[in-house]
Amino acid sequence: MCPHTCVTNLPKPRQKQPEVRPASMIVGNLVAGKRIAQACGRDLGQVEDNDQVRKIDYHFLYIQDVLQWRAQATPDHPLFLVLNSKGAVASTASCLQLHKRAERVAAALMGRLNTGDHVALVYPPGIDLISTFYGCLYAGCVPVTVRPPHPQNLATTLPTVKMIVEVSKSVCILTTQAILKLLKSKDAAAAVDIKSWPTVLDTDDLPRKRNNQMYKPPTPEMLAYLDFSVSTTGILAGVKMSHSATSALCRSIKLQCELYPSRQIAICLDPYCGLGFALWCLCSVYSGHQSILVPPLELESNITFCSYSVMEMCTKGLGTQTEALRLRNVNLSCVRTCMVVAEERPRIALTQSFSKIFKDLGLSPRAVSTTFGCRVNVAICLQGTAGPDPTTVYVDMRALRHDRVRLVEKGSPHSLPLMESGKVKRRILFLGPHNATGYYTVYGEEALHADHFNTKLSFGDTQTVWARTGYLGFLRRTELTDASGERHDALYVVGSLDETLELRGMRYHPIDIETSVIRSHKSIAECAVFTWTNLLVVVVELEGSEQEALDLVALVTNVVLEEHYLIVGVVVVVDPGVIPINSRGEKQRMHLRDGFLADQLDPIYVAYNM
């Protein structure tokens, strides 16, 4: 019998006060309103005194207009360069070449599709993905970028492609000849009904037909593209990005990161959603800089924009090869800024170990910085090259459980280090021109996201409409000054509100429990936690002998009890690679929970603390 459910007369934990908003605090049993913490970023009206820059920032309202102008003004200027796994150039595209490729795609679409139709772009990372995106804009269609299915894992990846195509209401799929054959193969038919796909067009051999009539949207507030992704809580959501928000996003990134035509920016990111998509497909066209595109699966070593999963790959795969890399004349002193793109709390231990390992190859310790974005605004914080170094503060982990922030000294008991994510580019609870305009659709738990793009404060200014990020965090004014001479307001991200665990009347962030568990034994390669019927379930990946599985149970139970005062209900020991991780390197804890309940994890050992 389970004491967690059978014993009903135990003392109950303190219940949370309802309706405690971001700018509220609990005083006794009352909720008192406070002035909301806010920080203003750089004014987007500040642009260089340059006729060309002014023309782009003020004359062009649409990103496709910028590409057409660049094709005429600087036709041979290189925009994109794609590298393969050996570091060799796989393909390139100048302004004119990209424009002509987009024209051919638009010519193929305008005779078949209507204005405003949604089109799924199923391409591997490369120039084709970018050119077809602009081809859709030229034709007045709404592009939806979709990660192609994996040939060796069609049973899992193909239904995801089908789901995005369906919920986005795409009337057509553009893809390569190789992926088209894959979609129509016998293996694919076993996972998805071939007849259920919409029209599929192969763009490898399009006729060299010029499109003389480019579509001109009547207003910048019209939909430009849909940004689909699966959250860590397993919810598939498509975010609507208007033309005005797209241009404002590009302009903001250009100003903050000091992007201009003579610069080279290396990008090693997933190109299908969020800030990764913006950096991969949009920013080079807008700013004119050359993007060196490195598909994450074909990583070498020289990067500028990357994700935590890429950084972890570098640390594990290249950490012991620094001497060999030095002999191959690998020099990272040219990397001015290595920016880690993520929708989560900065991983301090990983960034520090990355900087330490590659310091011998010339990587400057102050070059590594973090960014933060979310679904409502993919580029909330970016570390500017002219800004101060990111700061780290230590907060009391026990206070965080009660939604309070208390700063403590380094080394204090229960202290948690938090690295700033940068200076906010607009406001918190966001009010900015590059906010997305809303969800096109949310597949699962729609009610949880109803107010993300349309929320008002219950105090003070109750009329202004804000966008909720769904993340907990705080602002702190530092003694540092930025390039403008103003005091630096740092944003510290604590974690996603949707992912937090409510246990014993307190709020716990999964990453904190998982970090404690991983630290408890050298054979624990990875860990993920979730709740099931008020029980805390801890799943650990064992990297070692299966005989150690039983030893881990006591260690995991003790470390969670000592550091977080929580009783672990179930400990599940599994093989490496069982915990699902998405393309951005984020743990899919809800998918893991579903697999656990469906008995699909094939565990080495399961211990029930009942």
XYZ file of C-alpha atoms in Angstrom:
610
model
C 0.000 0.000 0.000
C 1.273 3.458 -0.870
C 1.529 5.809 2.160
C 1.468 8.800 -0.185
C -2.180 8.069 -1.035
C -3.434 5.893 1.832
C -2.414 8.023 4.828
C -4.861 10.926 4.813
C -4.272 12.585 8.193
C -0.711 13.857 7.594
C -0.079 17.618 7.948
C -0.793 19.376 4.671
C 1.790 21.713 3.107
C 1.248 25.441 2.934
C -1.037 26.328 0.051
C 0.058 28.919 -2.481
C -1.657 32.320 -2.477
C -3.677 32.632 -5.713
C -3.290 35.478 -8.174
C 0.260 36.460 -7.246
C 1.338 38.308 -10.384
C 4.855 39.312 -11.507
C 4.792 42.624 -9.645
C 3.091 41.358 -6.481
C 4.401 40.148 -3.165
C 2.858 38.362 -0.185
C 2.698 40.406 3.042
C 1.357 38.062 5.681
C -1.805 36.678 4.094
C -2.342 39.692 1.839
C -1.197 40.246 -1.700
C 0.281 43.725 -2.172
C 0.996 45.279 -5.546
C 4.438 46.699 -6.292
C 5.826 48.699 -9.197
C 6.693 46.242 -11.939
C 10.387 45.776 -12.612
C 11.209 46.975 -16.088
C 14.213 47.725 -18.229
C 14.332 49.422 -21.598
C 16.718 48.216 -24.244
C 18.417 50.138 -26.994
C 16.148 52.393 -29.018
C 15.618 50.788 -32.413
C 15.481 54.250 -33.953
C 19.212 54.703 -33.383
C 20.852 53.791 -36.674
C 24.128 54.686 -38.281
C 24.409 57.893 -40.272
C 24.690 56.049 -43.539
C 22.454 56.402 -46.594
C 22.488 52.667 -47.355
C 21.667 51.713 -43.765
C 18.940 54.341 -43.541
C 17.395 53.070 -46.767
C 17.147 49.519 -45.429
C 15.894 50.493 -41.977
C 13.280 53.019 -43.070
C 12.453 52.516 -46.754
C 11.976 48.732 -46.886
C 9.052 47.372 -44.881
C 9.468 43.782 -46.089
C 12.468 41.443 -45.911
C 11.873 40.262 -49.505
C 12.257 43.866 -50.706
C 15.695 43.982 -49.098
C 16.788 40.872 -51.032
C 15.566 42.341 -54.337
C 17.421 45.585 -53.623
C 20.657 43.760 -52.708
C 20.421 41.689 -55.909
C 20.497 44.964 -57.870
C 22.887 47.037 -55.723
C 25.460 44.350 -54.764
C 24.715 41.305 -56.977
C 28.048 39.527 -56.414
C 28.277 40.121 -52.663
C 28.488 36.681 -50.915
C 25.649 36.128 -48.450
C 25.833 32.431 -47.547
C 28.530 29.788 -47.397
C 27.651 26.240 -46.271
C 30.346 23.958 -44.805
C 30.293 20.161 -44.707
C 31.604 17.826 -42.001
C 35.203 18.168 -43.264
C 35.138 21.943 -43.187
C 35.044 22.225 -46.978
C 32.665 24.558 -48.795
C 29.578 22.600 -49.873
C 27.651 25.466 -51.508
C 27.518 29.258 -51.701
C 25.035 31.949 -52.661
C 25.511 35.599 -53.565
C 22.740 38.203 -53.423
C 21.865 37.745 -57.092
C 22.058 33.937 -56.986
C 19.715 33.758 -53.994
C 17.305 36.179 -55.668
C 17.224 34.182 -58.912
C 16.638 30.906 -57.056
C 13.772 32.528 -55.173
C 12.320 33.841 -58.452
C 12.233 30.332 -59.913
C 10.392 29.012 -56.858
C 7.909 31.910 -56.998
C 7.268 31.291 -60.710
C 6.457 27.632 -59.969
C 4.069 28.558 -57.131
C 2.140 31.484 -58.623
C 0.403 29.378 -61.237
C -0.622 26.687 -58.761
C -1.320 28.320 -55.387
C -3.370 31.234 -54.129
C -2.144 34.241 -52.177
C -1.964 33.453 -48.477
C -1.683 29.662 -48.895
C 0.542 27.946 -46.362
C 3.494 26.002 -47.796
C 5.620 23.480 -45.848
C 9.357 23.636 -46.621
C 10.911 20.230 -45.882
C 14.636 20.646 -46.552
C 17.928 19.720 -44.921
C 19.944 22.713 -43.626
C 21.293 24.582 -46.673
C 20.753 27.166 -49.401
C 17.602 25.462 -50.736
C 15.791 26.075 -47.456
C 16.630 29.795 -47.630
C 15.840 30.292 -51.328
C 12.455 28.555 -51.142
C 11.556 30.659 -48.090
C 12.059 33.849 -50.111
C 10.397 32.249 -53.119
C 7.246 31.810 -51.022
C 7.364 35.462 -49.954
C 7.789 36.512 -53.592
C 4.672 34.508 -54.483
C 2.583 35.757 -51.555
C 2.541 32.372 -49.795
C 3.198 31.752 -46.088
C 6.230 29.460 -45.547
C 6.440 26.913 -42.719
C 9.916 25.416 -42.223
C 9.848 21.736 -41.184
C 12.719 19.460 -40.186
C 12.862 16.558 -42.689
C 12.339 12.996 -41.438
C 15.397 10.947 -40.537
C 15.915 8.083 -43.038
C 16.939 5.658 -40.271
C 14.087 6.588 -37.938
C 11.013 7.164 -40.098
C 8.618 5.584 -37.611
C 9.287 8.393 -35.094
C 10.221 11.422 -37.202
C 7.790 11.125 -40.138
C 4.597 11.433 -38.002
C 6.005 14.678 -36.572
C 6.425 16.076 -40.092
C 2.894 14.972 -40.950
C 1.494 16.580 -37.810
C 3.126 19.974 -38.548
C 1.894 19.870 -42.150
C -1.635 19.128 -40.952
C -1.937 21.624 -38.078
C -0.339 24.390 -40.179
C -2.945 23.701 -42.903
C -0.208 23.589 -45.551
C -1.664 23.025 -49.021
C 1.682 22.167 -50.590
C 5.068 20.706 -49.638
C 8.304 21.896 -51.245
C 11.273 19.572 -50.898
C 14.227 17.947 -52.652
C 14.119 14.946 -54.961
C 15.781 12.725 -52.339
C 13.268 13.610 -49.613
C 10.373 13.228 -52.070
C 11.470 9.645 -52.750
C 11.727 9.091 -48.996
C 8.171 10.357 -48.419
C 6.856 7.931 -51.033
C 8.948 4.934 -49.978
C 7.559 1.679 -48.595
C 9.105 2.370 -45.180
C 7.328 5.754 -45.080
C 4.027 4.126 -46.030
C 4.266 1.954 -42.927
C 4.321 5.091 -40.742
C 2.068 7.533 -42.677
C -0.531 7.026 -45.393
C 1.117 8.294 -48.606
C -2.229 9.428 -50.015
C -2.767 11.767 -47.069
C 0.064 14.120 -48.091
C -0.893 17.360 -49.886
C 0.706 18.264 -53.224
C 4.479 17.684 -53.090
C 6.775 19.654 -55.435
C 10.402 18.753 -56.153
C 12.390 22.006 -56.481
C 15.677 20.444 -57.651
C 14.843 20.856 -61.358
C 12.608 23.899 -61.608
C 12.420 25.535 -65.046
C 14.456 28.726 -65.434
C 11.368 30.853 -65.587
C 11.432 34.430 -64.332
C 8.592 35.755 -62.259
C 7.818 39.298 -63.440
C 5.086 40.030 -60.890
C 6.280 40.017 -57.279
C 3.580 39.898 -54.636
C 3.355 43.057 -52.514
C 1.531 42.626 -49.168
C -1.023 45.422 -48.631
C 0.119 46.002 -45.032
C 3.222 45.077 -42.950
C 0.943 43.587 -40.283
C 0.086 40.687 -42.603
C 1.451 37.229 -41.839
C 4.981 36.618 -43.157
C 5.724 33.083 -41.901
C 4.730 30.516 -39.272
C 7.269 29.360 -36.704
C 6.422 25.823 -35.513
C 8.203 23.974 -32.729
C 7.554 21.456 -29.959
C 8.048 22.789 -26.434
C 9.774 20.837 -23.670
C 6.326 20.137 -22.257
C 5.375 18.350 -25.489
C 3.100 21.039 -26.942
C 3.305 21.761 -30.677
C 2.703 25.465 -31.315
C 2.834 27.612 -34.421
C 3.700 31.271 -33.807
C 2.571 33.954 -36.274
C 5.277 36.386 -37.399
C 4.129 39.455 -39.308
C 6.233 41.310 -41.882
C 6.672 44.258 -39.516
C 7.773 42.018 -36.632
C 10.211 40.195 -38.950
C 11.859 43.445 -40.074
C 11.998 44.785 -36.509
C 13.595 41.544 -35.297
C 16.311 41.706 -37.978
C 16.950 45.371 -37.280
C 17.250 44.772 -33.541
C 19.724 41.891 -33.977
C 21.756 43.979 -36.436
C 22.104 46.842 -33.971
C 22.799 44.698 -30.911
C 25.341 42.387 -32.583
C 26.870 45.101 -34.813
C 26.254 43.260 -38.074
C 27.401 44.899 -41.305
C 28.322 43.673 -44.826
C 32.061 43.210 -44.200
C 31.558 40.827 -41.255
C 31.540 37.025 -41.303
C 29.256 35.242 -38.847
C 29.429 31.487 -38.252
C 26.124 29.854 -37.315
C 25.789 26.325 -35.959
C 22.119 26.136 -35.031
C 18.937 24.276 -35.818
C 17.499 26.389 -38.689
C 13.829 25.455 -38.420
C 12.442 27.652 -35.622
C 13.072 30.484 -33.221
C 16.223 32.548 -33.195
C 18.076 29.799 -35.075
C 15.761 30.294 -38.044
C 16.091 34.092 -37.868
C 19.887 33.963 -37.852
C 20.002 31.290 -40.566
C 17.462 32.695 -43.060
C 16.736 36.358 -42.284
C 19.620 38.323 -40.783
C 22.178 37.993 -43.601
C 19.714 39.305 -46.168
C 18.778 42.237 -43.935
C 22.254 43.193 -42.651
C 24.319 42.084 -45.662
C 26.920 40.123 -43.666
C 28.182 36.746 -44.848
C 26.817 33.791 -42.875
C 28.992 30.689 -42.661
C 26.372 27.992 -42.141
C 27.470 24.883 -40.243
C 24.697 22.267 -39.903
C 24.810 21.066 -36.252
C 25.251 17.436 -37.331
C 28.347 18.372 -39.371
C 30.138 20.347 -36.691
C 33.821 21.177 -36.760
C 35.157 23.660 -34.244
C 34.965 27.298 -35.314
C 31.581 28.694 -34.270
C 29.992 31.992 -33.371
C 26.294 31.261 -32.845
C 25.590 27.802 -31.390
C 23.302 25.922 -29.009
C 24.075 24.214 -25.698
C 23.868 20.809 -27.385
C 26.521 21.913 -29.896
C 28.673 23.309 -27.088
C 28.333 20.032 -25.184
C 29.318 18.122 -28.326
C 32.407 20.291 -28.671
C 33.354 19.876 -25.011
C 33.014 16.078 -25.034
C 34.234 15.383 -28.557
C 37.040 17.909 -28.904
C 38.006 18.507 -25.278
C 40.837 15.950 -25.375
C 41.987 16.949 -28.855
C 43.107 20.536 -28.290
C 46.748 19.640 -28.914
C 45.883 17.918 -32.196
C 43.748 20.889 -33.214
C 46.636 23.239 -32.455
C 48.906 21.185 -34.711
C 46.288 21.574 -37.452
C 46.613 25.358 -36.986
C 43.129 25.779 -35.517
C 43.103 29.279 -34.018
C 40.033 30.665 -32.284
C 41.483 34.079 -31.470
C 39.515 35.454 -34.423
C 36.211 34.598 -32.681
C 35.062 37.905 -31.294
C 31.815 36.620 -29.797
C 30.614 33.047 -29.289
C 26.928 33.391 -28.526
C 24.937 30.470 -27.125
C 21.310 30.599 -28.275
C 18.793 29.028 -25.894
C 15.307 29.222 -24.431
C 16.398 28.280 -20.947
C 18.478 29.304 -17.959
C 22.168 29.701 -18.921
C 24.212 26.575 -18.184
C 27.105 28.098 -16.275
C 29.151 24.922 -15.737
C 29.033 24.065 -19.446
C 29.991 27.550 -20.660
C 32.844 27.733 -18.157
C 34.261 24.322 -19.105
C 33.919 25.213 -22.820
C 35.856 28.458 -22.305
C 38.534 26.687 -20.257
C 39.076 23.878 -22.783
C 39.356 26.110 -25.844
C 41.344 28.851 -24.144
C 44.504 27.082 -25.345
C 43.323 27.535 -28.934
C 43.057 31.298 -28.502
C 39.382 31.590 -27.544
C 38.964 34.665 -25.365
C 37.184 33.879 -22.052
C 35.004 36.971 -22.444
C 33.968 35.904 -25.946
C 31.471 33.292 -24.701
C 28.072 34.757 -23.851
C 24.452 33.652 -23.687
C 21.174 34.795 -25.222
C 17.594 34.249 -24.207
C 14.399 34.081 -26.235
C 11.028 32.395 -26.100
C 8.017 31.763 -28.285
C 6.514 35.255 -27.988
C 9.838 36.954 -28.730
C 12.751 34.903 -30.050
C 15.444 37.491 -29.229
C 14.672 39.060 -25.883
C 18.288 39.310 -24.764
C 21.452 39.368 -26.853
C 24.904 40.145 -25.514
C 26.166 43.146 -27.450
C 29.817 43.221 -28.475
C 30.179 46.677 -26.907
C 28.410 45.748 -23.672
C 29.966 44.749 -20.350
C 30.897 41.165 -19.551
C 27.978 39.043 -18.293
C 27.689 39.001 -14.514
C 26.856 36.109 -12.184
C 24.864 36.332 -8.972
C 24.092 33.743 -6.300
C 20.543 33.318 -5.042
C 19.063 31.276 -2.207
C 17.491 28.174 -3.736
C 15.092 27.853 -0.791
C 13.705 31.348 -1.443
C 13.146 30.496 -5.123
C 10.810 27.708 -4.046
C 8.502 30.399 -2.655
C 8.854 32.619 -5.770
C 11.161 35.014 -3.965
C 14.668 36.190 -4.852
C 17.271 36.553 -2.093
C 20.879 37.262 -3.081
C 23.570 35.437 -1.093
C 27.343 35.174 -1.157
C 29.207 32.645 -3.278
C 29.605 29.366 -1.394
C 26.636 29.959 0.903
C 24.519 26.884 1.775
C 21.808 26.251 -0.824
C 23.238 28.932 -3.127
C 22.452 28.727 -6.823
C 24.585 30.581 -9.396
C 22.686 32.433 -12.137
C 24.421 34.006 -15.132
C 22.758 36.958 -16.787
C 21.292 36.450 -20.231
C 22.182 39.951 -21.381
C 20.563 43.338 -21.627
C 16.910 43.253 -22.550
C 16.286 44.603 -25.988
C 12.805 45.855 -25.118
C 10.704 45.380 -21.980
C 9.954 42.524 -19.650
C 6.451 41.347 -20.002
C 7.266 42.349 -23.518
C 6.101 45.400 -25.344
C 8.187 45.497 -28.511
C 7.873 45.722 -32.291
C 9.421 42.308 -32.885
C 6.996 40.384 -30.691
C 5.162 37.650 -32.540
C 1.506 38.445 -33.228
C 0.036 35.308 -31.663
C -0.356 31.571 -32.010
C -1.679 30.238 -35.299
C -2.473 27.009 -33.507
C -1.545 25.154 -30.338
C -1.766 21.375 -30.577
C -2.490 20.279 -27.003
C -3.354 22.288 -23.844
C -4.644 25.296 -25.785
C -6.081 26.967 -22.673
C -2.642 27.211 -21.021
C -1.393 29.567 -23.744
C -4.504 31.681 -24.356
C -3.072 34.838 -22.743
C 0.551 34.645 -23.908
C 0.145 37.370 -26.508
C -2.698 39.312 -24.916
C -2.392 39.958 -21.190
C -2.933 43.002 -18.977
C -1.692 43.927 -15.532
C -4.117 43.814 -12.622
C -2.642 47.024 -11.147
C -1.148 50.313 -12.332
C -1.440 50.534 -16.119
C -4.263 48.084 -16.708
C -4.866 49.046 -20.357
C -1.550 48.266 -22.060
C -1.460 44.846 -23.714
C 1.688 42.833 -22.987
C 3.055 39.469 -24.091
C 3.755 36.845 -21.420
C 6.944 34.864 -21.871
C 6.053 31.986 -19.562
C 9.439 32.316 -17.819
C 10.351 33.327 -14.278
C 13.229 35.727 -13.782
C 14.320 39.019 -12.296
C 16.121 42.234 -13.199
C 19.076 43.684 -11.344
C 20.742 47.009 -11.981
C 24.516 46.565 -11.930
C 27.342 49.036 -11.325
C 28.578 48.436 -14.881
C 27.933 50.777 -17.787
C 27.305 49.919 -21.405
C 28.585 51.658 -24.543
C 26.004 54.443 -24.191
C 27.210 55.263 -20.680
C 23.993 54.081 -19.029
C 23.835 51.715 -16.067
C 23.553 48.098 -17.153
C 20.270 46.335 -16.319
C 20.920 42.586 -16.291
C 18.205 39.986 -16.796
C 18.528 36.692 -14.929
C 16.359 33.812 -16.144
C 15.307 31.289 -13.494
C 13.273 28.868 -15.594
C 10.097 28.050 -17.491
C 6.873 28.347 -15.506
C 5.249 25.498 -17.465
C 8.032 23.107 -16.470
C 8.098 23.792 -12.734
C 7.026 21.083 -10.309
C 4.527 21.904 -7.546
C 5.531 19.749 -4.577
C 4.712 20.299 -0.889
C 3.240 23.702 -1.750
C 6.537 24.930 -3.200
C 7.862 25.454 -6.711
C 10.825 23.391 -7.916
C 12.721 23.738 -11.186
C 13.606 20.333 -12.695
C 17.113 21.429 -13.727
C 18.105 21.990 -10.073
C 17.095 18.472 -8.993
C 18.690 16.964 -12.108
C 21.971 18.784 -11.492
C 22.144 17.385 -7.957
C 21.467 13.852 -9.186
C 24.077 13.988 -11.987
C 26.648 15.242 -9.514
C 25.998 12.342 -7.117
C 27.765 9.618 -9.164
C 30.225 9.535 -12.057
C 28.265 6.808 -13.878
C 25.132 8.963 -14.206
C 25.350 10.349 -17.730
C 22.023 12.222 -17.775
C 18.956 12.714 -15.620
C 15.373 13.939 -16.010
C 12.607 14.369 -13.446
C 8.823 14.691 -13.602
C 5.822 14.127 -11.331
C 3.299 11.297 -11.490
C 0.278 11.213 -9.130
C 2.095 13.508 -6.659
C 5.189 11.308 -6.758
C 8.579 12.596 -7.891
C 9.998 10.314 -10.592
C 13.757 10.450 -11.287
C 15.063 8.837 -14.492
C 18.850 8.388 -14.687
C 20.928 7.142 -17.597
C 23.604 4.690 -16.466
C 26.891 4.917 -18.321
C 28.672 1.896 -16.944
C 28.061 -1.612 -15.677
C 24.462 -2.633 -15.022
C 25.643 -3.951 -11.646
C 25.854 -0.338 -10.468
C 22.132 0.254 -11.026
C 21.100 -0.819 -7.526
C 23.796 1.378 -5.932
C 22.409 4.468 -7.654
C 19.002 4.219 -5.980
C 20.236 5.093 -2.485
C 22.539 7.818 -3.813
C 19.771 9.468 -5.836
C 17.291 9.275 -2.957
C 19.771 10.733 -0.450
C 21.019 13.626 -2.579
C 17.489 14.788 -3.455
C 16.441 14.543 0.208
C 19.522 16.376 1.519
C 19.632 19.184 -1.047
C 15.946 19.678 -1.870
C 14.076 18.116 1.087
C 12.050 15.955 -1.302
C 11.251 12.245 -1.111
C 11.800 10.466 -4.424
C 8.816 8.271 -5.243
C 10.294 6.300 -8.154
C 13.873 5.866 -9.395
C 14.213 4.529 -12.942
C 17.652 3.467 -14.226
C 17.878 3.301 -18.034
C 20.462 2.959 -20.793
C 22.223 6.031 -22.276
C 20.153 7.890 -24.873
C 16.722 6.942 -23.511
C 15.857 10.442 -22.252
C 14.409 12.201 -25.331
C 16.145 15.426 -26.388
C 14.925 17.729 -29.155
C 17.017 19.360 -31.876
C 17.754 22.346 -29.609
C 19.275 20.106 -26.935
C 16.305 20.440 -24.551
C 14.991 17.496 -22.552
C 11.497 16.385 -23.528
C 10.346 15.549 -19.995
C 6.677 15.106 -20.878
C 7.519 12.665 -23.682
C 9.650 10.778 -21.153
C 6.698 10.744 -18.738
C 4.424 9.359 -21.452
C 6.992 6.658 -22.250
C 7.245 5.742 -18.562
C 3.480 5.414 -18.176
C 3.262 3.344 -21.370
C 6.099 1.069 -20.153
C 8.251 1.903 -23.187
C 11.551 2.813 -21.481
C 12.889 -0.763 -21.151
C 14.568 0.130 -17.819
C 17.533 -1.634 -16.282
C 16.053 -1.241 -12.797
C 13.029 0.463 -11.212
C 12.779 1.229 -7.487
C 9.474 2.296 -5.906
C 9.860 4.147 -2.628
C 6.465 3.157 -1.236
